[in-house]
XYZ file of N, CA and C in Angstrom:
711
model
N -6.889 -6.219 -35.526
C -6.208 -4.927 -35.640
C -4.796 -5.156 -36.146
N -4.399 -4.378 -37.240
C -2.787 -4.449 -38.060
C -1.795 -4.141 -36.959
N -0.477 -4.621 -36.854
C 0.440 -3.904 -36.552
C 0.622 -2.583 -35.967
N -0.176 -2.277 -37.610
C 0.754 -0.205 -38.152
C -0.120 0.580 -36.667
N -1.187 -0.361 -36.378
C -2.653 0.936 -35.332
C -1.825 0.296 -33.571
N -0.993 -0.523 -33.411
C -1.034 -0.841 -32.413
C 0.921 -0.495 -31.825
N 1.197 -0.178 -31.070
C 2.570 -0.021 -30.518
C 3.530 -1.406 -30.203
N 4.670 -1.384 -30.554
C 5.468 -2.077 -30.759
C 5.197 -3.347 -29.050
N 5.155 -2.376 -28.044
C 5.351 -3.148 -26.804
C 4.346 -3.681 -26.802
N 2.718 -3.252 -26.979
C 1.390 -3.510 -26.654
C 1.295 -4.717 -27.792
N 1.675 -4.576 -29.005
C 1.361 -5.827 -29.908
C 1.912 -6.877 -29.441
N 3.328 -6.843 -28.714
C 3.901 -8.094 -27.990
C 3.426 -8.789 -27.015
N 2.369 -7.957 -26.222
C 2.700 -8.692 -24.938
C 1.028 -9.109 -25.409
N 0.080 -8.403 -26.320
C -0.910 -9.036 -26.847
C -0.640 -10.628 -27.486
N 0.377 -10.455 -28.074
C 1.032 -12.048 -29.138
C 1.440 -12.596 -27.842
N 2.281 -12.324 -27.107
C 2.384 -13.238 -25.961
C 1.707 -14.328 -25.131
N 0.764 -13.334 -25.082
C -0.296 -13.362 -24.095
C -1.431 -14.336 -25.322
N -1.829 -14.327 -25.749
C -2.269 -15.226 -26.909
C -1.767 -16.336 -27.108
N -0.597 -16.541 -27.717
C 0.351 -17.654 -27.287
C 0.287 -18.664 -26.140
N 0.622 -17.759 -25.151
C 0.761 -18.194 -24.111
C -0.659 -19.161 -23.145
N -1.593 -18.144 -23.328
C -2.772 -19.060 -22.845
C -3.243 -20.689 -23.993
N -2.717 -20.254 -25.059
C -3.148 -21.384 -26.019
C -1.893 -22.774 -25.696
N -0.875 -22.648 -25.080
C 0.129 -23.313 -24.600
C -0.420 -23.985 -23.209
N -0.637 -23.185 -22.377
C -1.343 -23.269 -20.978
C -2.687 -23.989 -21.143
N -3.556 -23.633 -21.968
C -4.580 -24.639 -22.331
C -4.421 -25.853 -22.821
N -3.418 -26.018 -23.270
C -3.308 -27.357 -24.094
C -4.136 -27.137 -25.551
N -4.423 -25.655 -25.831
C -5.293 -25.859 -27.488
C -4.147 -26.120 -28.415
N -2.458 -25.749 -27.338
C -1.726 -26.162 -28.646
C -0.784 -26.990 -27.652
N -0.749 -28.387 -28.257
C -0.491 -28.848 -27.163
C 1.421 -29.665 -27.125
N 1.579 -30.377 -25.785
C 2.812 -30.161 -25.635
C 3.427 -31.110 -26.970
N 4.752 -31.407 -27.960
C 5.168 -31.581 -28.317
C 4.898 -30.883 -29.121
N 3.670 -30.060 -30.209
C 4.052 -30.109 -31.347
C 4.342 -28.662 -31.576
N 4.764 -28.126 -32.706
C 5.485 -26.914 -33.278
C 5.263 -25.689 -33.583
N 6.134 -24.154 -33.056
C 5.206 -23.568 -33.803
C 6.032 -22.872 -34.685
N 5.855 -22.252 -35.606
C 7.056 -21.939 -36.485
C 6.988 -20.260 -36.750
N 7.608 -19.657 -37.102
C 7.625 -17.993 -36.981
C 6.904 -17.638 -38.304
N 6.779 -18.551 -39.409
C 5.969 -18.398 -39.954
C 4.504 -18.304 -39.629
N 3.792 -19.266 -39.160
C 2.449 -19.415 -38.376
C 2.137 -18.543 -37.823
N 3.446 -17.613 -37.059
C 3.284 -16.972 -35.829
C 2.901 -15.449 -36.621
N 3.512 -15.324 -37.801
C 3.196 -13.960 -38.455
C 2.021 -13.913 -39.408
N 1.749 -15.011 -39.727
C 0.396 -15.125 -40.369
C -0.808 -15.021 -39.373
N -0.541 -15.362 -38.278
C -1.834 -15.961 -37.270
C -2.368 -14.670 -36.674
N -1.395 -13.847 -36.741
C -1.299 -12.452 -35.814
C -0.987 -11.504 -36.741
N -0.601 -11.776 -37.828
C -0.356 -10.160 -38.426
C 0.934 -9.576 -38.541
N 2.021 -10.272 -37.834
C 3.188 -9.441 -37.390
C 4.700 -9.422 -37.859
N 5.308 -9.254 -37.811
C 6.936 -9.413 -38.480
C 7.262 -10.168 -37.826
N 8.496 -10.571 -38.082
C 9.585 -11.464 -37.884
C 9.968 -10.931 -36.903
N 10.215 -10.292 -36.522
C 11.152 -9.411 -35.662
C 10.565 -9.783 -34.002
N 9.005 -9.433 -34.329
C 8.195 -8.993 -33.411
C 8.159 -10.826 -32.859
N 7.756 -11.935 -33.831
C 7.714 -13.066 -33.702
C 8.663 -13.468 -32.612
N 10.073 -13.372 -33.137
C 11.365 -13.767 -33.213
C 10.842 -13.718 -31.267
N 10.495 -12.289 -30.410
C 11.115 -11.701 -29.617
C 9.779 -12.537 -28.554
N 9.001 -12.693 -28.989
C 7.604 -13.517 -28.562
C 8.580 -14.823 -28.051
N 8.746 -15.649 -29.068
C 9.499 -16.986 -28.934
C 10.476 -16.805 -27.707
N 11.311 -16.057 -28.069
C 12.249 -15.704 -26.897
C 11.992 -15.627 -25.246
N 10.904 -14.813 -25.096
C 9.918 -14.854 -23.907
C 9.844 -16.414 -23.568
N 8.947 -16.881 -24.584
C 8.517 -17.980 -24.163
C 9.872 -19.164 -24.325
N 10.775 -19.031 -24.615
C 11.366 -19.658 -24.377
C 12.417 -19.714 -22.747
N 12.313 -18.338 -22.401
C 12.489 -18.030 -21.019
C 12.000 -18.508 -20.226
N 10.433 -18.612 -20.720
C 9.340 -18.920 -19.679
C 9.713 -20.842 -19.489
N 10.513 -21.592 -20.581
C 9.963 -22.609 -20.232
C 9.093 -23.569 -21.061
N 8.420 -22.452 -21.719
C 6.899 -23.134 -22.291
C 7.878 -23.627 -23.887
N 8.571 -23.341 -24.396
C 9.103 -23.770 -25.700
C 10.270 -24.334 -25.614
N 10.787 -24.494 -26.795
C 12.884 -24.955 -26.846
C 12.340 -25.087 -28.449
N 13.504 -24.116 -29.090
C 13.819 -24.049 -30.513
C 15.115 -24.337 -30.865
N 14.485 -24.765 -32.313
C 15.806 -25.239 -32.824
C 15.805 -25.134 -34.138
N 16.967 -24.797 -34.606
C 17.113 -24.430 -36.142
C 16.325 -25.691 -37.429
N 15.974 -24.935 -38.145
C 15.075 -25.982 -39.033
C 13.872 -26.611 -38.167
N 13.815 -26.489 -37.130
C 12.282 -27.655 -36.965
C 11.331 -26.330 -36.171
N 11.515 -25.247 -35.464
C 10.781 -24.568 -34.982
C 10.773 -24.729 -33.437
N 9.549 -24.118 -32.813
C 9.808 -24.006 -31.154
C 9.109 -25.308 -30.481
N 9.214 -25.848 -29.940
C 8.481 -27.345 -29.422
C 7.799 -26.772 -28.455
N 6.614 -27.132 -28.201
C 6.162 -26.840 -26.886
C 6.387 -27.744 -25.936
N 6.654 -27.321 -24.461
C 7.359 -28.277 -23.509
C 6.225 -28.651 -22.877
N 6.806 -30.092 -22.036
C 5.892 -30.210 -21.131
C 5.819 -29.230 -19.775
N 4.974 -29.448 -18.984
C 4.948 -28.751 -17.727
C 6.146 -28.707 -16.821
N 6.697 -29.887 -16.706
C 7.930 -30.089 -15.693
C 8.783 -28.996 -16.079
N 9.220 -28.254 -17.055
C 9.974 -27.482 -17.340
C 9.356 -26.413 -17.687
N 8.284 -25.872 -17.124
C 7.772 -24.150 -17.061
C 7.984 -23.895 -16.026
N 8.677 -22.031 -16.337
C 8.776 -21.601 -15.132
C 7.705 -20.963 -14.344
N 7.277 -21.727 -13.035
C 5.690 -22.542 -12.747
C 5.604 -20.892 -11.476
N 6.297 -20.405 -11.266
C 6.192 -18.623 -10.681
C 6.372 -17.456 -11.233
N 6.599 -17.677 -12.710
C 6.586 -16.479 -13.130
C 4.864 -15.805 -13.297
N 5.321 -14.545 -12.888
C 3.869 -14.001 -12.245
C 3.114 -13.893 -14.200
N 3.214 -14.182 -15.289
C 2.394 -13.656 -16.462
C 1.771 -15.433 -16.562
N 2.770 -16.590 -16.454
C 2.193 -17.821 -16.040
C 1.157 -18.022 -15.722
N 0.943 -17.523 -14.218
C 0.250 -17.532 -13.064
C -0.920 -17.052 -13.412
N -0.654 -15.550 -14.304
C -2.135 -15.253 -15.055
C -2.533 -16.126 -16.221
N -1.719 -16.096 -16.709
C -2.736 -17.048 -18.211
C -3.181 -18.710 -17.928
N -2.532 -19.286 -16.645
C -3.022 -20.817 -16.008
C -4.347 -19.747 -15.591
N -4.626 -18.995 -14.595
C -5.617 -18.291 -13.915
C -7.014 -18.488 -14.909
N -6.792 -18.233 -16.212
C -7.523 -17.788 -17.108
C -8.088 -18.871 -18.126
N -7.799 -19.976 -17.454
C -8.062 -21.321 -18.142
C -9.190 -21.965 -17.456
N -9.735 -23.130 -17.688
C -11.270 -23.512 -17.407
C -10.683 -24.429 -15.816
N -9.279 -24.683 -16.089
C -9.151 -25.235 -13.895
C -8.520 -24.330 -12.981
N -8.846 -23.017 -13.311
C -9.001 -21.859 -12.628
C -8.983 -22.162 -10.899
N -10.073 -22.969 -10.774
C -10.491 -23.245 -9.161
C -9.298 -24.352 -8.355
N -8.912 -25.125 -9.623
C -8.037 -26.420 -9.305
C -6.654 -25.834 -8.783
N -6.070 -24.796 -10.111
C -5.250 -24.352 -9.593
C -4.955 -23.295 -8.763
N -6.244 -22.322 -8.041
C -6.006 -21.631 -6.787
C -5.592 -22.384 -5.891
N -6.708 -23.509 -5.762
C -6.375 -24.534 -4.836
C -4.716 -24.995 -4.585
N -4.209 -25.235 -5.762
C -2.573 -25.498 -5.774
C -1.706 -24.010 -5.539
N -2.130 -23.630 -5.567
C -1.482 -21.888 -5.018
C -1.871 -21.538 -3.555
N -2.873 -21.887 -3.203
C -3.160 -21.949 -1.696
C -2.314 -22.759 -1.166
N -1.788 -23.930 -1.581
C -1.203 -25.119 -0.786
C -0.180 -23.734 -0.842
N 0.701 -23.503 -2.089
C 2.069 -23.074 -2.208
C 2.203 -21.686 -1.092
N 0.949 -20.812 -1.247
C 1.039 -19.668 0.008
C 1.155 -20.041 1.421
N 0.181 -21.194 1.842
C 0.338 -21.761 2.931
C 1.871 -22.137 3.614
N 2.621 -22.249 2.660
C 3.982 -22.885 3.001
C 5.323 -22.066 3.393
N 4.795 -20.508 2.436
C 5.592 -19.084 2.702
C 5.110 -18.454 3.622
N 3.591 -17.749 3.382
C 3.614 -16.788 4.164
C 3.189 -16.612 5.826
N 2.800 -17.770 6.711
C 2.711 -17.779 7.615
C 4.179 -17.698 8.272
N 5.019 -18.419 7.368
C 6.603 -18.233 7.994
C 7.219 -16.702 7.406
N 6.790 -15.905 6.861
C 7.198 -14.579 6.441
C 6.458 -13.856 7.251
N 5.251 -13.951 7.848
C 4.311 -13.614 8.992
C 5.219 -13.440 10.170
N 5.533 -14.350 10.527
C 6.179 -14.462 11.895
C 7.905 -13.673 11.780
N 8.147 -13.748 10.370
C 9.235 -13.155 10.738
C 9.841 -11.103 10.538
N 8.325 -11.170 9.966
C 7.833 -9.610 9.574
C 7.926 -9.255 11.149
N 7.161 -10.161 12.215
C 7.175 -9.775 13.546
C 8.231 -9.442 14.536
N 9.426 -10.200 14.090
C 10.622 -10.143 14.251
C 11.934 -9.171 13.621
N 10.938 -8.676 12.231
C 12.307 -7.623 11.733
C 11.368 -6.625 11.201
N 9.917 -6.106 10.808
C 9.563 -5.183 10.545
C 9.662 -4.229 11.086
N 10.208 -2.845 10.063
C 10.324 -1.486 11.261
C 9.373 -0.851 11.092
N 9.094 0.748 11.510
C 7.967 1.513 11.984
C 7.655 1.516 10.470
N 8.027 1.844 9.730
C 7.448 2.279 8.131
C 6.527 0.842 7.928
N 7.052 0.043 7.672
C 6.103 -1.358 7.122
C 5.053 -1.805 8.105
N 5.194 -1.433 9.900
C 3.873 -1.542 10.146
C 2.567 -0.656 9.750
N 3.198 0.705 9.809
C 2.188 1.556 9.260
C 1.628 1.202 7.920
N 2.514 0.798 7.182
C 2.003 0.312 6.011
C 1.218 -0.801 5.923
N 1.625 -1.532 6.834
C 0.556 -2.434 6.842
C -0.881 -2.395 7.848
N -0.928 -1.552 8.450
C -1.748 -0.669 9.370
C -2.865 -0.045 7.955
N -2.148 0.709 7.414
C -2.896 1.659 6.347
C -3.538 0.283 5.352
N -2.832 -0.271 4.968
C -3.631 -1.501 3.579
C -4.588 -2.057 4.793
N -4.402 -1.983 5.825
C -5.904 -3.182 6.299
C -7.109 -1.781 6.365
N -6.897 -0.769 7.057
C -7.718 0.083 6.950
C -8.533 0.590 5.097
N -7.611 0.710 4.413
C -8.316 1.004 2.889
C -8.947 -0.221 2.834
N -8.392 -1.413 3.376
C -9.386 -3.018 2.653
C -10.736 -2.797 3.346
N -10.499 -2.138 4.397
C -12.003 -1.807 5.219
C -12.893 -1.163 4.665
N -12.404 0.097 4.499
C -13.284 1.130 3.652
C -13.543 0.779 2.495
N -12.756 0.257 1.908
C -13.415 -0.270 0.178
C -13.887 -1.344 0.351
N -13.843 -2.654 1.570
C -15.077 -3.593 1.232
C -16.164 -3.103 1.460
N -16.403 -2.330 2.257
C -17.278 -1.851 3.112
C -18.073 -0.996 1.229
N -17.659 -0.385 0.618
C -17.530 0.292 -0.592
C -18.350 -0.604 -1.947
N -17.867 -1.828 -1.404
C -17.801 -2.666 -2.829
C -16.898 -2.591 -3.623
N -16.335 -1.949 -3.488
C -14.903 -1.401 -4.803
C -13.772 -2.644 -4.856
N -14.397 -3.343 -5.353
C -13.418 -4.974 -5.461
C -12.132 -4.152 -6.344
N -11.847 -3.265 -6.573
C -10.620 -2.831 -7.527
C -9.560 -2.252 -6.788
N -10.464 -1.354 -5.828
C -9.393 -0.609 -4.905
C -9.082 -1.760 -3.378
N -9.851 -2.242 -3.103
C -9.983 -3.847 -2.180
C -8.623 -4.148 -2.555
N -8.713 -4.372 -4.096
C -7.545 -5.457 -4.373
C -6.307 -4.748 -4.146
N -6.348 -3.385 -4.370
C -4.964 -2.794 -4.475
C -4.449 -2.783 -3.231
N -5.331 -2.409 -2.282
C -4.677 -2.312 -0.806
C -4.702 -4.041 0.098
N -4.971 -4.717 -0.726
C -4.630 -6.421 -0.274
C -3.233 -6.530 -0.586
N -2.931 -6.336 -2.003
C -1.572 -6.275 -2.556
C -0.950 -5.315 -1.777
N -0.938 -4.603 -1.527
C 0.208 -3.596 -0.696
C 0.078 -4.414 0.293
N -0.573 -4.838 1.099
C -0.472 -5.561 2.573
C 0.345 -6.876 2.489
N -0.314 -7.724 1.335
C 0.823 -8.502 1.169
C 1.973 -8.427 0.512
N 2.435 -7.412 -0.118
C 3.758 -7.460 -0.734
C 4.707 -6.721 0.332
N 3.832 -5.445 1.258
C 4.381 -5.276 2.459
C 5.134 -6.364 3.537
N 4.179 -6.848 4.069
C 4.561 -8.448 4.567
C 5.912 -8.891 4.476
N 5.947 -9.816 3.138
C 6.726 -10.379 2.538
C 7.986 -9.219 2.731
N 8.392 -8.151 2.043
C 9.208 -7.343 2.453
C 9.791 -7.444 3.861
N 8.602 -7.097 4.774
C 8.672 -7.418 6.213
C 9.577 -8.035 6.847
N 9.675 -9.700 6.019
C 10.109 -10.314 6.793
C 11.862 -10.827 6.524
N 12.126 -9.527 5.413
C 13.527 -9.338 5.364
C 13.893 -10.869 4.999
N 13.268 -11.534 4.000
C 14.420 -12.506 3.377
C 13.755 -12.418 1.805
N 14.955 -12.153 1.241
C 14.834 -12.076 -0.032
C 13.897 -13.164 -1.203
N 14.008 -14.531 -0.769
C 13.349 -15.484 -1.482
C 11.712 -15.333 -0.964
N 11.147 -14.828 0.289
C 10.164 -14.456 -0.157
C 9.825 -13.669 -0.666
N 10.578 -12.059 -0.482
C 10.081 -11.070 -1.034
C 10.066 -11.197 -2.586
N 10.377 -12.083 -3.215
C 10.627 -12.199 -4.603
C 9.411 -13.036 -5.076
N 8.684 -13.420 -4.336
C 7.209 -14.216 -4.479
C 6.037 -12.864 -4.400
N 6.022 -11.910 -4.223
C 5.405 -10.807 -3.887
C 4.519 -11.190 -5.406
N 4.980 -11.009 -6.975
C 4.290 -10.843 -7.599
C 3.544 -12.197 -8.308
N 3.868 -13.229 -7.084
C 3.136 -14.461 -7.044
C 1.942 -14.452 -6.269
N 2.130 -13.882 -5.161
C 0.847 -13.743 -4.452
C -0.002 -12.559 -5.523
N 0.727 -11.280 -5.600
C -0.661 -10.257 -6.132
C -1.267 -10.838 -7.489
N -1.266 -12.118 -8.224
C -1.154 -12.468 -8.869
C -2.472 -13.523 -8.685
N -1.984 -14.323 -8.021
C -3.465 -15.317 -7.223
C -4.791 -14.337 -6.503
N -4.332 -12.816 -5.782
C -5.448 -12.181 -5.338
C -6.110 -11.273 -6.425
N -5.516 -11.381 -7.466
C -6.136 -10.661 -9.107
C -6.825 -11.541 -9.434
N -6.175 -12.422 -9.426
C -7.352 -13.801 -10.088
C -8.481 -13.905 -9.727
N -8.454 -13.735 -8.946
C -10.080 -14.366 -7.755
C -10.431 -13.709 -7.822
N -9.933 -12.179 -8.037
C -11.147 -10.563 -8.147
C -11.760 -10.583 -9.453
N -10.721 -10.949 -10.360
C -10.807 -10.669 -11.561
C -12.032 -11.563 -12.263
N -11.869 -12.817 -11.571
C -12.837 -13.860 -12.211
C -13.938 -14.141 -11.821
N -14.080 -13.002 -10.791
C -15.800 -13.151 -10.266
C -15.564 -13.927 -9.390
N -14.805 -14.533 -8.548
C -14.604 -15.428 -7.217
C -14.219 -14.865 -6.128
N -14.747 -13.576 -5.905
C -14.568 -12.725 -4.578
C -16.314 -12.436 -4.494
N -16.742 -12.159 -3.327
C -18.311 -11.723 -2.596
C -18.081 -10.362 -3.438
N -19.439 -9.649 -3.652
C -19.095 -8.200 -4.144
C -19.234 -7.486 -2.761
N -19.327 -7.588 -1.713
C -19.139 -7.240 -0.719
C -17.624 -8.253 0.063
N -16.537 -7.585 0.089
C -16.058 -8.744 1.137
C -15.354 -9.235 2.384
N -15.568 -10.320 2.434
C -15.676 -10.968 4.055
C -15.373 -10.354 5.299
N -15.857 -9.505 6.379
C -15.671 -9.224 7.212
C -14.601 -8.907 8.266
N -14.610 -10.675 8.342
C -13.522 -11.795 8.593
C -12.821 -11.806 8.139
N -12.563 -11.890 6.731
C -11.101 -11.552 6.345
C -10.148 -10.672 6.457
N -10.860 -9.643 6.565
C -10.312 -8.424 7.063
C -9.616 -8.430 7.993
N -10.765 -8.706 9.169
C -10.110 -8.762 10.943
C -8.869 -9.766 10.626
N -8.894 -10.524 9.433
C -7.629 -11.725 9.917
C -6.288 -10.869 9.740
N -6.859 -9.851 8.630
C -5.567 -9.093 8.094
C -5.054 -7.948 9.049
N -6.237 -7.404 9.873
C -5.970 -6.490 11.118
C -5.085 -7.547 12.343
N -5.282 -8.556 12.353
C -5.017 -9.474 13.671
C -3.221 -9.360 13.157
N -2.853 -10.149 11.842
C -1.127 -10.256 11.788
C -1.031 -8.552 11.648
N -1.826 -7.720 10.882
C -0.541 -6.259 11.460
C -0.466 -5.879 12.807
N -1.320 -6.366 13.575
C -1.571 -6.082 15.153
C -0.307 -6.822 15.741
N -0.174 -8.311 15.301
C 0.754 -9.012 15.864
C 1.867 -8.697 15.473
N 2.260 -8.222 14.484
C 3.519 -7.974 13.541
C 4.154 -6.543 14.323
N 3.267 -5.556 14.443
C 3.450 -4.308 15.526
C 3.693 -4.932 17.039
N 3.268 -5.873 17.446
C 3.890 -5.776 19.154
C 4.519 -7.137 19.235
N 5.205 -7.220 17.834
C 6.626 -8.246 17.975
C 5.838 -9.808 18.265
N 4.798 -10.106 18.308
C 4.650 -11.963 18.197
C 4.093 -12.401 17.035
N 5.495 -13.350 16.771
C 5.598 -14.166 15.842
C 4.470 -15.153 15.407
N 4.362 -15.892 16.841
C 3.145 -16.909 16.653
C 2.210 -16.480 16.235
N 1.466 -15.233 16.747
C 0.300 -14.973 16.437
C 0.153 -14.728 14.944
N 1.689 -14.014 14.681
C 1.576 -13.358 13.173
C 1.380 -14.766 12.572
N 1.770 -15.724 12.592
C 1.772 -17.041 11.600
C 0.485 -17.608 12.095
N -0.370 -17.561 12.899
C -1.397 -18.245 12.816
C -2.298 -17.590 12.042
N -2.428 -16.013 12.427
C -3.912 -15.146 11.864
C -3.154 -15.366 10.723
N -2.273 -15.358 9.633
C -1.800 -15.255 8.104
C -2.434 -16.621 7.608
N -1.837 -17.941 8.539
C -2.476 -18.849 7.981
C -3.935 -19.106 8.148
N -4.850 -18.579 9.019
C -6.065 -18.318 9.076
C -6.405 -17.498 7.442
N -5.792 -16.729 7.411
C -6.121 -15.654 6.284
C -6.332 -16.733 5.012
N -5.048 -17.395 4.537
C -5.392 -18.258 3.433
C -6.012 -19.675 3.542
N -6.587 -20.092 4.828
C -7.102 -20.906 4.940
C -8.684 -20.714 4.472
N -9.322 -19.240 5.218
C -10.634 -18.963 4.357
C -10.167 -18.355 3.059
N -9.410 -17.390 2.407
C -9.475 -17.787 1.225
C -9.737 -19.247 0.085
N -9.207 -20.094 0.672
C -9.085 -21.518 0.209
C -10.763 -21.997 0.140
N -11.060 -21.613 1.468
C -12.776 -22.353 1.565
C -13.560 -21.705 1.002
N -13.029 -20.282 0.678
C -14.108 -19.261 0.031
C -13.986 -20.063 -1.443
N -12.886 -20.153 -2.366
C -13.091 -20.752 -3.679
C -13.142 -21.554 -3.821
N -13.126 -22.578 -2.316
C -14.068 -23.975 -2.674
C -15.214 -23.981 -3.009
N -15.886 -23.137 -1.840
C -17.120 -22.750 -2.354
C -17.565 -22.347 -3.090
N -17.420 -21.734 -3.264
C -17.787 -20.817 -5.056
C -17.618 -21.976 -5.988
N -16.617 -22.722 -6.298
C -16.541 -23.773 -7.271
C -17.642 -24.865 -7.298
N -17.707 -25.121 -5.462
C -18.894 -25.978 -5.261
C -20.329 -25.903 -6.139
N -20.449 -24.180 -6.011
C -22.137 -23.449 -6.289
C -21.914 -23.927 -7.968
């Protein structure tokens, strides 16, 4: 599709997003070049539009340009390894399972300690809120509706995180809804799901409402602990 049929923002984050997974795959791989020429032939697009692509990705990490030679692609050590569009286009690559697995370690390490402290500073609004996302996760697993599932997972956990009133987690919010898209998205959720998971998510708003900490950090880390075994499994099959 040309340019002229597609909108200025939507053609970008299409070229981006193109880019970007071919970087993340290694189909274009780290050292060598890409030039704004390539970039408007490959895609169709102006200079302009190129120019603003590069830029992104040079934010992100994934490039470093330089006059006369073009954008280098970097190695990994220097991507920025939380930005939530990252997170999707690694998601979308063939070690999909490898790297939940490395995102489970990284949740494991926040949110049982944002758990416990949601218990300690959440007020009446964010328990209800988190009261209400475990109830919709009920009714829509119960549903099958892996779409609306997901939406009220994300409110529960970006609730949470809020919760627990410190800014460096709440700023991971679109790191987590990010890993629970993935797994919906890629066919690595039950089309019915887990029961159990649920109750884990009823257990921390239960604990988070009558103020204990501990409990909130154990049922959270319960929570991503069967997530973890669920896409072991699945990877296993």
């Amino acid at each position: 599709m040309s340019q002229n049929t597609r909108g200025a923002g939507e053609l970008h984050d299409e070229v981006l997003a193109a880019i970007g997974r071919r970087i993340v795959s290694e189909a274009q791989p780290t050292g060598s070049v890409l030039t704004l020429d390539a970039i408007c032939t490959d895609f169709d697009i102006s200079r302009t539009v190129a120019r603003e692509v590069i830029r992104v990705l040079e934010s992100m990490g994934l490039v470093e340009s330089r006059r006369r030679v073009g954008s280098t692609i970097q190695p990994r050590t220097r991507w920025s390894v939380f930005d939530p569009r990252l997170i999707r286009w690694r998601l979308d690559g063939a070690d999909r399972a490898e790297f939940l697995a490395t995102l489970s370690e990284l949740r494991r390490g926040f949110e049982p300690v944002a758990a416990a402290l949601a218990a300690e500073r959440a007020d009446e609004h964010q328990c209800r809120t988190l009261a209400a996302a475990v109830s919709d996760m009920s009714v829509h697993g119960r549903d099958g509706d892996l779409e609306a599932y997901l939406e009220a997972d994300k409110v529960f956990h970006r609730t949470l995180l809020e919760a627990s009133g410190n800014e460096m987690f709440r700023s991971l919010a679109d790191v987590v809804g990010e890993v629970l898209a993935g797994r919906t998205h890629h066919g690595m959720m039950p089309r019915t799901p887990n029961p159990a998971a649920i109750a884990l998510h009823d257990d921390v708003a239960r604990a988070i409402r009558l103020r204990d900490p501990e409990a909130a950090e154990a049922s959270m880390r319960s929570i991503i602990t069967e997530a973890a075994e669920a896409v072991a499994g699945d990877a296993a099959d």
